[in-house]
Short mmCIF file of C-alpha atoms in Angstrom, two decimals:
data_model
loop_
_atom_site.label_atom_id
_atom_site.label_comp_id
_atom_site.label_asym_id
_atom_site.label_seq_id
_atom_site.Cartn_x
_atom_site.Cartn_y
_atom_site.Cartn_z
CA UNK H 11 31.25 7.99 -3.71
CA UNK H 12 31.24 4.14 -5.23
CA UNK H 13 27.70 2.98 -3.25
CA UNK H 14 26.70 1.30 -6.68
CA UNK H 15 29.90 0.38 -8.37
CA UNK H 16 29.84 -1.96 -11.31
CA UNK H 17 25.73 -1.76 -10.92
CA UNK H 18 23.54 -1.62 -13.92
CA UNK H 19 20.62 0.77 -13.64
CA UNK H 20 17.45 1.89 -15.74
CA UNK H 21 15.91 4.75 -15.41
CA UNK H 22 12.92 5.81 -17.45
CA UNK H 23 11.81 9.12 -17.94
CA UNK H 24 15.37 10.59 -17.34
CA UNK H 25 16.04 13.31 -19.84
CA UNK H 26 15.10 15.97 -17.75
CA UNK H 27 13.90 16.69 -13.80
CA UNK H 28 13.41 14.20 -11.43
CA UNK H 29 14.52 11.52 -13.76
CA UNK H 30 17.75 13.30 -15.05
CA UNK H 31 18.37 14.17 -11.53
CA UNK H 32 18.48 10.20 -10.55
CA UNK H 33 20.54 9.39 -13.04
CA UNK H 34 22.90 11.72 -12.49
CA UNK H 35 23.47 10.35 -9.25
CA UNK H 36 23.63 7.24 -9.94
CA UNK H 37 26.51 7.40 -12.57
CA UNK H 38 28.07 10.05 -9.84
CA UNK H 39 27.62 7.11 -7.68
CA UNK H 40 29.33 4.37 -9.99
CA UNK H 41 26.68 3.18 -11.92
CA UNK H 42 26.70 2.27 -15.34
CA UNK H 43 23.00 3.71 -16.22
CA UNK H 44 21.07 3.82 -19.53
CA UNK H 45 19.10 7.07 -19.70
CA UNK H 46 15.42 6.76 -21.50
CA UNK H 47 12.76 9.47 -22.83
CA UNK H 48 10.47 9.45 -25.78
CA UNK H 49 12.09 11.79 -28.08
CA UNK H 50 15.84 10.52 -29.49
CA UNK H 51 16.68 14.36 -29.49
CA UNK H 52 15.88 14.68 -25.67
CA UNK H 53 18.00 11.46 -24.59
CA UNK H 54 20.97 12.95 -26.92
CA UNK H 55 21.10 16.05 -24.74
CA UNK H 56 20.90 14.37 -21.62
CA UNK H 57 23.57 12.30 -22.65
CA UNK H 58 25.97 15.43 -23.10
CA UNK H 59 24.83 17.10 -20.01
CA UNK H 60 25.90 13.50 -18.54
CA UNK H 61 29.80 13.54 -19.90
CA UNK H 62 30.79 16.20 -17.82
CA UNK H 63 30.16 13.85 -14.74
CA UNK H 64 30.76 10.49 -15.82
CA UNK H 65 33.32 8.70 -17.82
CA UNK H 66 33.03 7.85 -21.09
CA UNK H 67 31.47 4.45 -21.67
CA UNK H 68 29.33 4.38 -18.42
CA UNK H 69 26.33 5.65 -19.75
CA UNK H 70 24.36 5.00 -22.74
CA UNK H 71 20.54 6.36 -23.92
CA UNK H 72 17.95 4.61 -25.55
CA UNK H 73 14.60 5.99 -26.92
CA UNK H 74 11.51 4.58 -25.46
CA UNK H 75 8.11 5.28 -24.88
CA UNK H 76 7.38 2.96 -22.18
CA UNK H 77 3.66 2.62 -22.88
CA UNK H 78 4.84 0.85 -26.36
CA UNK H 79 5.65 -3.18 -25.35
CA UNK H 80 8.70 -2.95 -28.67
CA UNK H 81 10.77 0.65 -27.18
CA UNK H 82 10.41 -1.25 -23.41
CA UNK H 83 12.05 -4.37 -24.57
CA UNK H 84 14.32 -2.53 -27.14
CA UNK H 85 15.24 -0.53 -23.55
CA UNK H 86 15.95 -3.55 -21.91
CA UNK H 87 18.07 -5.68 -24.46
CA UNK H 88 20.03 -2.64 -25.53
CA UNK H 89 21.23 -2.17 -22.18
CA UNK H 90 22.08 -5.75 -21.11
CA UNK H 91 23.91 -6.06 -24.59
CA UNK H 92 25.79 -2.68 -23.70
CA UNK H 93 26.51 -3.93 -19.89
CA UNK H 94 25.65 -7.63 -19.71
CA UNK H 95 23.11 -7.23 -16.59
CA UNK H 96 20.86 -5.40 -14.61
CA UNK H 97 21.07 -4.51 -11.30
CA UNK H 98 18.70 -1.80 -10.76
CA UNK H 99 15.40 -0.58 -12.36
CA UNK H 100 14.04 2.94 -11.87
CA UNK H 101 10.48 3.35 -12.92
CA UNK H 102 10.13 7.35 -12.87
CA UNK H 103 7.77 7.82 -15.93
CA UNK H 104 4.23 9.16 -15.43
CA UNK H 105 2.01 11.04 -17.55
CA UNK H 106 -1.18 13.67 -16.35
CA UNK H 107 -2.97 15.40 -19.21
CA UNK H 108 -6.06 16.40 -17.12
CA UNK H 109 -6.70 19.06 -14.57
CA UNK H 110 -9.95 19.73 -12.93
CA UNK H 111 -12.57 17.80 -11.04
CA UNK H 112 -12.20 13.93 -11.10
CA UNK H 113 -15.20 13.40 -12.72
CA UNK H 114 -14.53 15.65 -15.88
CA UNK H 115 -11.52 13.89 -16.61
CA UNK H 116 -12.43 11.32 -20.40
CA UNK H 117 -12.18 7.96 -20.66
CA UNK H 118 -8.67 8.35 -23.15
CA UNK H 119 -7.34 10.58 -20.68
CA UNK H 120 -8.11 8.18 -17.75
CA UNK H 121 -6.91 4.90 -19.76
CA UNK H 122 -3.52 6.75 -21.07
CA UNK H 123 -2.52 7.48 -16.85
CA UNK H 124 -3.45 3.91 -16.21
CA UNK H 125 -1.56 2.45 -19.23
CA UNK H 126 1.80 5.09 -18.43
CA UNK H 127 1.97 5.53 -14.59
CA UNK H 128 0.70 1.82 -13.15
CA UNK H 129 0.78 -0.58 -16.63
CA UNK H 130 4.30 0.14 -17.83
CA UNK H 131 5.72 0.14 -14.36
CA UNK H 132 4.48 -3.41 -13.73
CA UNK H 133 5.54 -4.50 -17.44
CA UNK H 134 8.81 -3.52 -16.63
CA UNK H 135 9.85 -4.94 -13.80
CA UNK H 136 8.39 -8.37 -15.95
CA UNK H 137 10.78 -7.56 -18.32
CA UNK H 138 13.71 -6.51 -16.19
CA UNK H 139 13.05 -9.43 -13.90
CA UNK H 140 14.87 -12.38 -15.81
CA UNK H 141 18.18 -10.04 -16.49
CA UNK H 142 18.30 -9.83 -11.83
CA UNK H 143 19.65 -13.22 -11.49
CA UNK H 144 22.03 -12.25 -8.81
CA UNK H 145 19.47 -10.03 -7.54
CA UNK H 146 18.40 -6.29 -7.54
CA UNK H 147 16.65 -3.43 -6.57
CA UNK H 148 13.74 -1.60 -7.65
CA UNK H 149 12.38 1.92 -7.25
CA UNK H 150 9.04 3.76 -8.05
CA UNK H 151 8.58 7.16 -8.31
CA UNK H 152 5.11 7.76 -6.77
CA UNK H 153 3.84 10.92 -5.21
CA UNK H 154 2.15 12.19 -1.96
CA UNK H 155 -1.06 12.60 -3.75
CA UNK H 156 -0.51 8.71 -3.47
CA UNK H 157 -1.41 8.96 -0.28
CA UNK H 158 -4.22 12.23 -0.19
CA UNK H 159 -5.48 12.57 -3.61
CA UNK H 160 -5.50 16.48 -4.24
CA UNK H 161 -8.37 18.06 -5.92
CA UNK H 162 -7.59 18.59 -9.04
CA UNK H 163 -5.39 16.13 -10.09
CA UNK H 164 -7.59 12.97 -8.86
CA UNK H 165 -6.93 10.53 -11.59
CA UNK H 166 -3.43 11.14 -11.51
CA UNK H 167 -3.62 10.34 -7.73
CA UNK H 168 -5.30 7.71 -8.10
CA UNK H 169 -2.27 5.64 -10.15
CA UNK H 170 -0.40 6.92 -7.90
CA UNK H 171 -1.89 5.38 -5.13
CA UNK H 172 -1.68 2.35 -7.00
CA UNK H 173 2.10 2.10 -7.41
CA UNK H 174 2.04 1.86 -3.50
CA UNK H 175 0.54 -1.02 -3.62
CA UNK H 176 2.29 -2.65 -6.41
CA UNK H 177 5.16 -2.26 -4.42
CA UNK H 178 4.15 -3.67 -1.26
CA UNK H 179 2.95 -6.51 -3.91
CA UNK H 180 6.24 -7.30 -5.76
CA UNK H 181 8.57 -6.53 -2.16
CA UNK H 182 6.83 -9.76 -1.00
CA UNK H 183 6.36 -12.01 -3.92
CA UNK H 184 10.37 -10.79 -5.11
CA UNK H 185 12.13 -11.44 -1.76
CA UNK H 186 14.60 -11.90 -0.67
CA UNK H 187 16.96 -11.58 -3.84
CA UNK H 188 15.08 -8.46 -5.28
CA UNK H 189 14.26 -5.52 -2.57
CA UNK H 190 11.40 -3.17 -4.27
CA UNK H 191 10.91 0.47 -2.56
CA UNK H 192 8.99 3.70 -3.46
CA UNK H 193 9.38 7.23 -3.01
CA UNK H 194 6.56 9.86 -2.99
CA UNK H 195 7.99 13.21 -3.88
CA UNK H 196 6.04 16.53 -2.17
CA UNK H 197 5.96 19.28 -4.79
CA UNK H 198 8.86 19.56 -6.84
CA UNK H 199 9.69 22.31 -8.56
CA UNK H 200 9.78 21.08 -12.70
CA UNK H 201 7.74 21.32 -15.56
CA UNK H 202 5.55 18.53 -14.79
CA UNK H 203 4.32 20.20 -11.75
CA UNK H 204 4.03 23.75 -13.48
CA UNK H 205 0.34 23.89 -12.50
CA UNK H 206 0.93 24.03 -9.08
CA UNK H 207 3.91 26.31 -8.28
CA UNK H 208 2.69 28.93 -11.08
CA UNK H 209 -0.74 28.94 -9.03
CA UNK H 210 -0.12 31.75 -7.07
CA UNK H 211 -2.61 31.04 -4.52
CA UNK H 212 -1.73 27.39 -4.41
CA UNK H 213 1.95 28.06 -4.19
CA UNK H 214 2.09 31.04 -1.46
CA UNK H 215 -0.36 28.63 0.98
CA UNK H 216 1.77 25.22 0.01
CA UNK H 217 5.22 27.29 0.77
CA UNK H 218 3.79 29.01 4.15
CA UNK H 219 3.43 25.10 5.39
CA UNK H 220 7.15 24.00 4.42
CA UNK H 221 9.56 25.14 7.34
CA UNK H 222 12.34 25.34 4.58
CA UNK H 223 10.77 27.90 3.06
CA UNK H 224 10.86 26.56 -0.72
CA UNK H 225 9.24 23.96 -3.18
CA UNK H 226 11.66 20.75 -3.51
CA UNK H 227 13.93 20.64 -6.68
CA UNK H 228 15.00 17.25 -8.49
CA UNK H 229 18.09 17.21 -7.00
CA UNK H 230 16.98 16.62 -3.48
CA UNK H 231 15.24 13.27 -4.31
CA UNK H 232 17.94 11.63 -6.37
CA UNK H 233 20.53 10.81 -3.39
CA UNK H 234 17.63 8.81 -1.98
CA UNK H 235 16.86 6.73 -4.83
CA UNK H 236 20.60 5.74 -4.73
CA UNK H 237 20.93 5.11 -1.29
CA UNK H 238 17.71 2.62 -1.77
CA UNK H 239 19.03 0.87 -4.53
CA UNK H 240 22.55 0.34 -3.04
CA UNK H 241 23.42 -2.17 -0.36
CA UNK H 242 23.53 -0.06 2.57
CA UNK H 243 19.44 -0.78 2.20
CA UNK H 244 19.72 -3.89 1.71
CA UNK H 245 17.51 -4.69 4.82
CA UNK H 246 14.83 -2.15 3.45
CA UNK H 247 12.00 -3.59 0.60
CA UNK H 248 8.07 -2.83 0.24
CA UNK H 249 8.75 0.92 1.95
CA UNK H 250 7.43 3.96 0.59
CA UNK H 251 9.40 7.08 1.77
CA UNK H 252 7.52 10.78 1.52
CA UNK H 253 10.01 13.79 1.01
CA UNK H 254 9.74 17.34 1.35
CA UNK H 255 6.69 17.94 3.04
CA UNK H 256 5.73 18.08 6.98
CA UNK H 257 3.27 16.04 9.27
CA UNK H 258 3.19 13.25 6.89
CA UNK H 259 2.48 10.06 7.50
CA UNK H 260 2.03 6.68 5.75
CA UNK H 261 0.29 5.22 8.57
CA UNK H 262 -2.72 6.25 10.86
CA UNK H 263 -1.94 9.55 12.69
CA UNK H 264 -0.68 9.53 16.26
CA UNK H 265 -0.71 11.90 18.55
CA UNK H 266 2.38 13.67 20.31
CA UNK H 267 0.59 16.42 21.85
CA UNK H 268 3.02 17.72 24.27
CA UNK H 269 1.95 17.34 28.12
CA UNK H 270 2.64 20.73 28.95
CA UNK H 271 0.94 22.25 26.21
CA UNK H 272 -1.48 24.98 27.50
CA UNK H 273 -4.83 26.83 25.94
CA UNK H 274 -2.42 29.49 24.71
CA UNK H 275 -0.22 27.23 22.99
CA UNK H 276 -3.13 25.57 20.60
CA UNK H 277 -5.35 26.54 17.64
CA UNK H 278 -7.72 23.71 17.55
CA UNK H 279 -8.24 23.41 13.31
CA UNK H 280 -10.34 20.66 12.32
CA UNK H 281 -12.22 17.79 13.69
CA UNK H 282 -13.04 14.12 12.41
CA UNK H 283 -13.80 10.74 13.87
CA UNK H 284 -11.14 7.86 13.47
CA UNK H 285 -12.56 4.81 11.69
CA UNK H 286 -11.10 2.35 14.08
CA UNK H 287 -12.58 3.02 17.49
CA UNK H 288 -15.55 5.85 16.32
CA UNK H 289 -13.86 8.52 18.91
CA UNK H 290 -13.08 12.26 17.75
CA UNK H 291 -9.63 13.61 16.74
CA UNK H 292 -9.07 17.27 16.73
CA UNK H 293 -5.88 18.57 14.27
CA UNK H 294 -4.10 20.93 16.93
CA UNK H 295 -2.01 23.70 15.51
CA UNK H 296 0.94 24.10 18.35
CA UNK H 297 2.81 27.32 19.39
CA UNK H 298 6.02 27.99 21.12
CA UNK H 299 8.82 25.55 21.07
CA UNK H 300 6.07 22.51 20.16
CA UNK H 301 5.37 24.01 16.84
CA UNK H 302 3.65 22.24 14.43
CA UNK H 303 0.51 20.08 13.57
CA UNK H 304 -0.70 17.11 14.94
CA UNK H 305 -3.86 14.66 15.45
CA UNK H 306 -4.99 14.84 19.27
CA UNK H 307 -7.83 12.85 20.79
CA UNK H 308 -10.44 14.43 22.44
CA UNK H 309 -9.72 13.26 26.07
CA UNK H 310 -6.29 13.73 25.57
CA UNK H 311 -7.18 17.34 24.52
CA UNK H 312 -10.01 18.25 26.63
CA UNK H 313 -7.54 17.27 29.30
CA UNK H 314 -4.82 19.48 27.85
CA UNK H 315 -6.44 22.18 26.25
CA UNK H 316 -9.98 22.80 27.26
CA UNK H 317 -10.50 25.95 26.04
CA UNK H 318 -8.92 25.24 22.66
CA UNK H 319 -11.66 23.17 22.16
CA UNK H 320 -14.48 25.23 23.48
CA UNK H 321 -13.15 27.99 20.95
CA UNK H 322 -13.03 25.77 18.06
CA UNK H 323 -16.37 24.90 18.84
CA UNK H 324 -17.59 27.94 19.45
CA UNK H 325 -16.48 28.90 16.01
CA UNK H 326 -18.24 25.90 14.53
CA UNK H 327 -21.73 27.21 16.32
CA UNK H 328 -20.99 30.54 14.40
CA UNK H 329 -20.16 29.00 10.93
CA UNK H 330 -23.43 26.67 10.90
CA UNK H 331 -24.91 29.95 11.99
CA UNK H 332 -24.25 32.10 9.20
CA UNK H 333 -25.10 28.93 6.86
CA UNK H 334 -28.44 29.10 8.20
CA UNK H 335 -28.65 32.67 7.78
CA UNK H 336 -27.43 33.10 4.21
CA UNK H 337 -29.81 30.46 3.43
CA UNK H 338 -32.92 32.13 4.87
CA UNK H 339 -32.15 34.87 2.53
CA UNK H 340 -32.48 32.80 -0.48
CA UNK H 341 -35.62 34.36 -2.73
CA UNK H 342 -37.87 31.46 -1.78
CA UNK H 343 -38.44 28.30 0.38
CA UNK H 344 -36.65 25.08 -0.40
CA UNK H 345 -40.12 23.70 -1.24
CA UNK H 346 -41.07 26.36 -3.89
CA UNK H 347 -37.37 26.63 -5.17
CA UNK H 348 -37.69 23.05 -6.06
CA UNK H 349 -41.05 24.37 -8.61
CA UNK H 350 -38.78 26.88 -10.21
CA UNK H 351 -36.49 26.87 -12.79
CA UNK H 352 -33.05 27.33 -11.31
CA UNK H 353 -30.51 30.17 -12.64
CA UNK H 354 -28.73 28.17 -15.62
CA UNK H 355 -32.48 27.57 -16.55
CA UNK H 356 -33.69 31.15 -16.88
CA UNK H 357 -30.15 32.47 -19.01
CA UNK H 358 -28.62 33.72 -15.56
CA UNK H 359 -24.66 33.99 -15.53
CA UNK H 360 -22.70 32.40 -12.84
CA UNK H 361 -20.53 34.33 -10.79
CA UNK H 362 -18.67 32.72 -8.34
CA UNK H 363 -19.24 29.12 -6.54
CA UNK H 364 -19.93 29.96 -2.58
CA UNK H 365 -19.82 26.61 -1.23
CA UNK H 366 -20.36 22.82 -1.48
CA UNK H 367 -23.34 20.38 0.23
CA UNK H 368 -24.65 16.76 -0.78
CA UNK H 369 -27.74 15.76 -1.13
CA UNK H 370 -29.16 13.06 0.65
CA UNK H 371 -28.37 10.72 -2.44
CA UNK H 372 -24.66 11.76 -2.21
CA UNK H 373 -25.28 14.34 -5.18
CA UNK H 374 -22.74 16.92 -4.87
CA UNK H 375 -24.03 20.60 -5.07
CA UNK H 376 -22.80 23.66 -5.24
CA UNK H 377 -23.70 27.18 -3.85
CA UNK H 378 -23.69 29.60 -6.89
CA UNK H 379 -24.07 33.22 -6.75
CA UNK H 380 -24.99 35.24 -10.39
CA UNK H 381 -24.32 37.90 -11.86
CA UNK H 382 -26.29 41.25 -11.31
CA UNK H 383 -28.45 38.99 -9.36
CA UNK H 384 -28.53 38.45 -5.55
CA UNK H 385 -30.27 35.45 -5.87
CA UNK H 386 -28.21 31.91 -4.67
CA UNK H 387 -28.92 28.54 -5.79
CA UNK H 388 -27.60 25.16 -5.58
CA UNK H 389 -26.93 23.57 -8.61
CA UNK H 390 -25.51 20.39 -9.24
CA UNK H 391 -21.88 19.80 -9.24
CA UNK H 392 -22.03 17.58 -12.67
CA UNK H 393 -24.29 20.89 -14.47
CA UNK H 394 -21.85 23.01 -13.11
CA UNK H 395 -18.73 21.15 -14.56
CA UNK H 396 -20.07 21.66 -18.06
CA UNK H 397 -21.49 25.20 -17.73
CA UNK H 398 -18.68 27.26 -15.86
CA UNK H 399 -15.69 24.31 -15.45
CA UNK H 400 -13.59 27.33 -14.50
CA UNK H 401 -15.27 28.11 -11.62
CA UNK H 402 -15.67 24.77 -10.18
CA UNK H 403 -11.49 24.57 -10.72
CA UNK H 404 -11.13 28.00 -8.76
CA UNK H 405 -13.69 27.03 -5.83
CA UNK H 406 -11.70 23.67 -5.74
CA UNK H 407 -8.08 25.65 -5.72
CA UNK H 408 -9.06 27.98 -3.41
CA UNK H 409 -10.54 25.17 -0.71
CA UNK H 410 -7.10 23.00 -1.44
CA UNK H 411 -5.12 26.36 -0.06
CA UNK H 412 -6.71 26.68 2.87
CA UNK H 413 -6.81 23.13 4.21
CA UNK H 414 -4.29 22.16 6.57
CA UNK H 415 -1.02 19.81 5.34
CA UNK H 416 -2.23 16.81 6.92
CA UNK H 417 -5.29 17.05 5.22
CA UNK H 418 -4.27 18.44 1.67
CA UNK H 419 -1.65 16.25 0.82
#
C-alpha cells in the first residue's frame, strides 16, 4: 500500500511496541519515517529490524529523550535535513514510574509524567509546526484510562486525560491545513503494560470482558495511526478513537436496550444517577442474541424488565444488610471506639482490607481485619497507605476486577 507516499513522519518512542509497531507501518505504507528512543543502542536495532521492510534510505533514527528541549530539536532538524519536510508527527512517548493509590504517588514522580506524557507532546508539535507548511497531520497516543482513570495507575491517567484535550485544543486552533487526532489504546500486551497482564487476577477478569478472547498487541493499533495520518482522513481532526475494548464510549452513555428484552434476558449490575437530568441508570447485563452491556433508564427498564430490577434491588437490601450486621459485631460502639486506640495504635498486624466508606468530611476509610484478632476497625485510607501499602494495592486490584467494563475502564 502507498496511503502516505513521499510523507515525512516522526514518531517518538518507536524502538520497540506500540511505537515500533507505527513505524513500521508507516514506512510499509510509503513513508519516509525517523525512528526515536532514548538510548542510541535501542534506535540502532530498530533500525535493522526496519531494513527488512523498507528500502534503504527511507528511514533514519535519531536519539532523543523528548523531555530534554536540545534531543527534541536535534529530532526535528535531523530529520528535515535528511528529508526536507514534515508531514506527520507521532507523539507516542509516555512514561509511568508509580503504581498504587493516587495519593502515594511523589511530587518527582508526578512532575516527570507531566513533563513526558502532556509537556513534550505539546513542545513538539511547537516545534514540528513551522516544518507543516503545506500542511499535516498529527497523532497522540493516549489511553482509555484517558477516559476512566483506573485505580492504580491514577496519575498516569490523569495526563492521559489531558492529551484529549490538547487535541481537541490544537484540531481547532490548527485547522484546516493541520488535522490533529488521538487514539486511546485498551490493554496492550508490551512491557509498558507488564503490570497489568502479569496480574493474574487483573488479567483473567479484563480477558473474560473482551469477546476476542485476548489482550491487544502493537500491531493492531499501528494500521490506524496510518490511516489517520493519510488523506483518506482528511475530513477527520480533534477525534479520539478507543481500540480493543467493548461498551466504550467517549460520550455520555445511551441506551439500546432491546424492546423485546425480557426478565430472563437481564442481570441488572449497577446503578447511578446521570448528572444531566438527576434520573437513575441501571448497567443491564443482556443474554441471548442481545449480549452485552449497556446503560438503561429506569422507566425504560422498569417497563422492560421489572423483575430485573426488583432482583437487583433485592440484592442491594441484602448487601446493606450484612454491612449492618458485620458492623454490630464490632467489639464496641462507634461512640466508645472513637475513646480507644485503634489497631495500628496498640502493635496489632493488619490482615486484609474488607472494605471502603467516607467519612462525612470525604475522609476515605478502610475496613481492616488483624491478625489473630477478630476485631475490625476503620482506619484511615492515608495511615493505611504508609503502614501496609500492599494491602491497600490488593483491595484496590481486586475491586478493579470485579467492576464491570463500562465502569473500569
Amino acid at each position: 500500500m502507498s496511503r502516505l507516499l513521499n510523507k515525512v513522519a516522526v514518531v517518538t518512542a518507536s524502538t520497540e511496541g506500540i511505537g515500533f509497531a507505527i513505524a513500521k507501518q508507516l514506512c510499509e505504507d510509503g513513508a519516509k519515517v525517523a525512528v526515536s528512543s532514548r538510548k542510541e543502542s535501542n534506535v540502532n536495532n530498530a533500525l535493522k529490524k526496519l531494513e527488512k521492510f523498507v528500502d534503504g534510505g527511507t528511514c533514519i533514527g535519531v536519539p532523543c529523550h523528548v523531555g530534554k528541549t536540545s534531543d527534541r530539536v536535534s529530532l526535528i532538524d535531523k530529520t528535515v535535513q535528511q528529508f526536507g519536510k514534515i508531514d506527520i508527527l507521532v507523539s507516542n512517548a509516555a512514561v509511568n514510574p508509580t503504581f498504587g493509590p493516587l495519593l502515594n504517588t511523589d511530587e518527582n514522580s508526578f512532575e516527570k509524567m507531566l513533563d513526558i506524557n502532556i509537556k513534550s507532546a505539546f513542545m513538539l508539535v511547537k516545534e514540528v509546526f513551522p516544518h507543516m507548511n503545506n500542511g499535516g497531520a498529527i497523532c497522540f497516543v493516549s489511553s482509555i484510562a484517558g477516559f476512566h482513570p483506573l485505580p492504580l495507575i491514577g496519575a498516569y491517567s490523569v495526563t492521559k486525560t489531558a492529551l484529549l484535550g490538547l487535541t481537541k485544543a490544537l484540531a481547532s486552533e490548527l485547522a484546516p491545513s493541520i488535522r490533529v487526532n488521538c487514539i486511546a489504546p485498551g490493554i496492550i500486551d508490551t512491557k509498558f503494560s507488564t503490570a497489568l497482564t502479569t496480574n493474574e487476577l487483573v488479567s483473567s477478569q479484563a480477558l473474560s470482558q473482551i469477546p476476542i478472547g485476548r489482550f491487544g498487541q502493537p500491531e493492531d493499533c499501528a494500521p490506524l495511526v496510518s490511516f489517520l495520518c493519510s488523506d483518506e482522513a482528511r475530513y477527520i481532526t480533534g477525534e479520539t478513537v478507543i481500540l480493543h475494548l467493548p461498551a466504550m464510549s467517549t460520550s455520555e452513555p445511551q441506551s439500546s436496550m432491546p424492546d423485546a428484552a425480557k426478565d430472563a434476558d437481564c442481570i441488572v449490575e449497577r446503578v447511578r444517577r446521570t448528572a444531566a437530568d438527576g434520573q437513575r441508570q441501571f448497567l443491564v447485563r443482556l443474554g441471548g442474541s442481545a449480549a452485552g452491556s449497556d446503560w438503561v433508564s429506569e422507566a425504560e427498564l422498569l417497563n422492560s424488565a421489572p423483575a430485573a430490577v426488583e432482583a437487583f434491588l433485592a440484592r442491594r437490601r441484602a448487601n446493606r444488610a450484612k454491612a449492618e450486621s458485620v458492623a454490630k459485631k464490632r467489639p464496641a460502639p462507634r461512640r466508645q471506639q472513637q475513646q480507644q486506640k485503634r489497631g495500628f495504635e496498640r502493635g496489632l498486624q493488619p490482615e486484609r482490607v474488607l472494605g471502603s466508606t467516607h467519612r462525612q468530611g470525604g475522609e476515605l476509610m478502610l475496613l481492616m481485619k488483624w491478625k489473630d484478632s477478630s476485631e475490625l476497625d476503620l482506619v484511615p485510607a492515608r495511615q493505611a497507605n504508609v503502614k501496609c501499602p500492599e494491602l491497600v494495592i490488593d483491595f484496590h486490584a481486586k475491586r478493579f476486577a470485579q467492576m464491570a467494563p463500562t465502569d473500569r475502564i
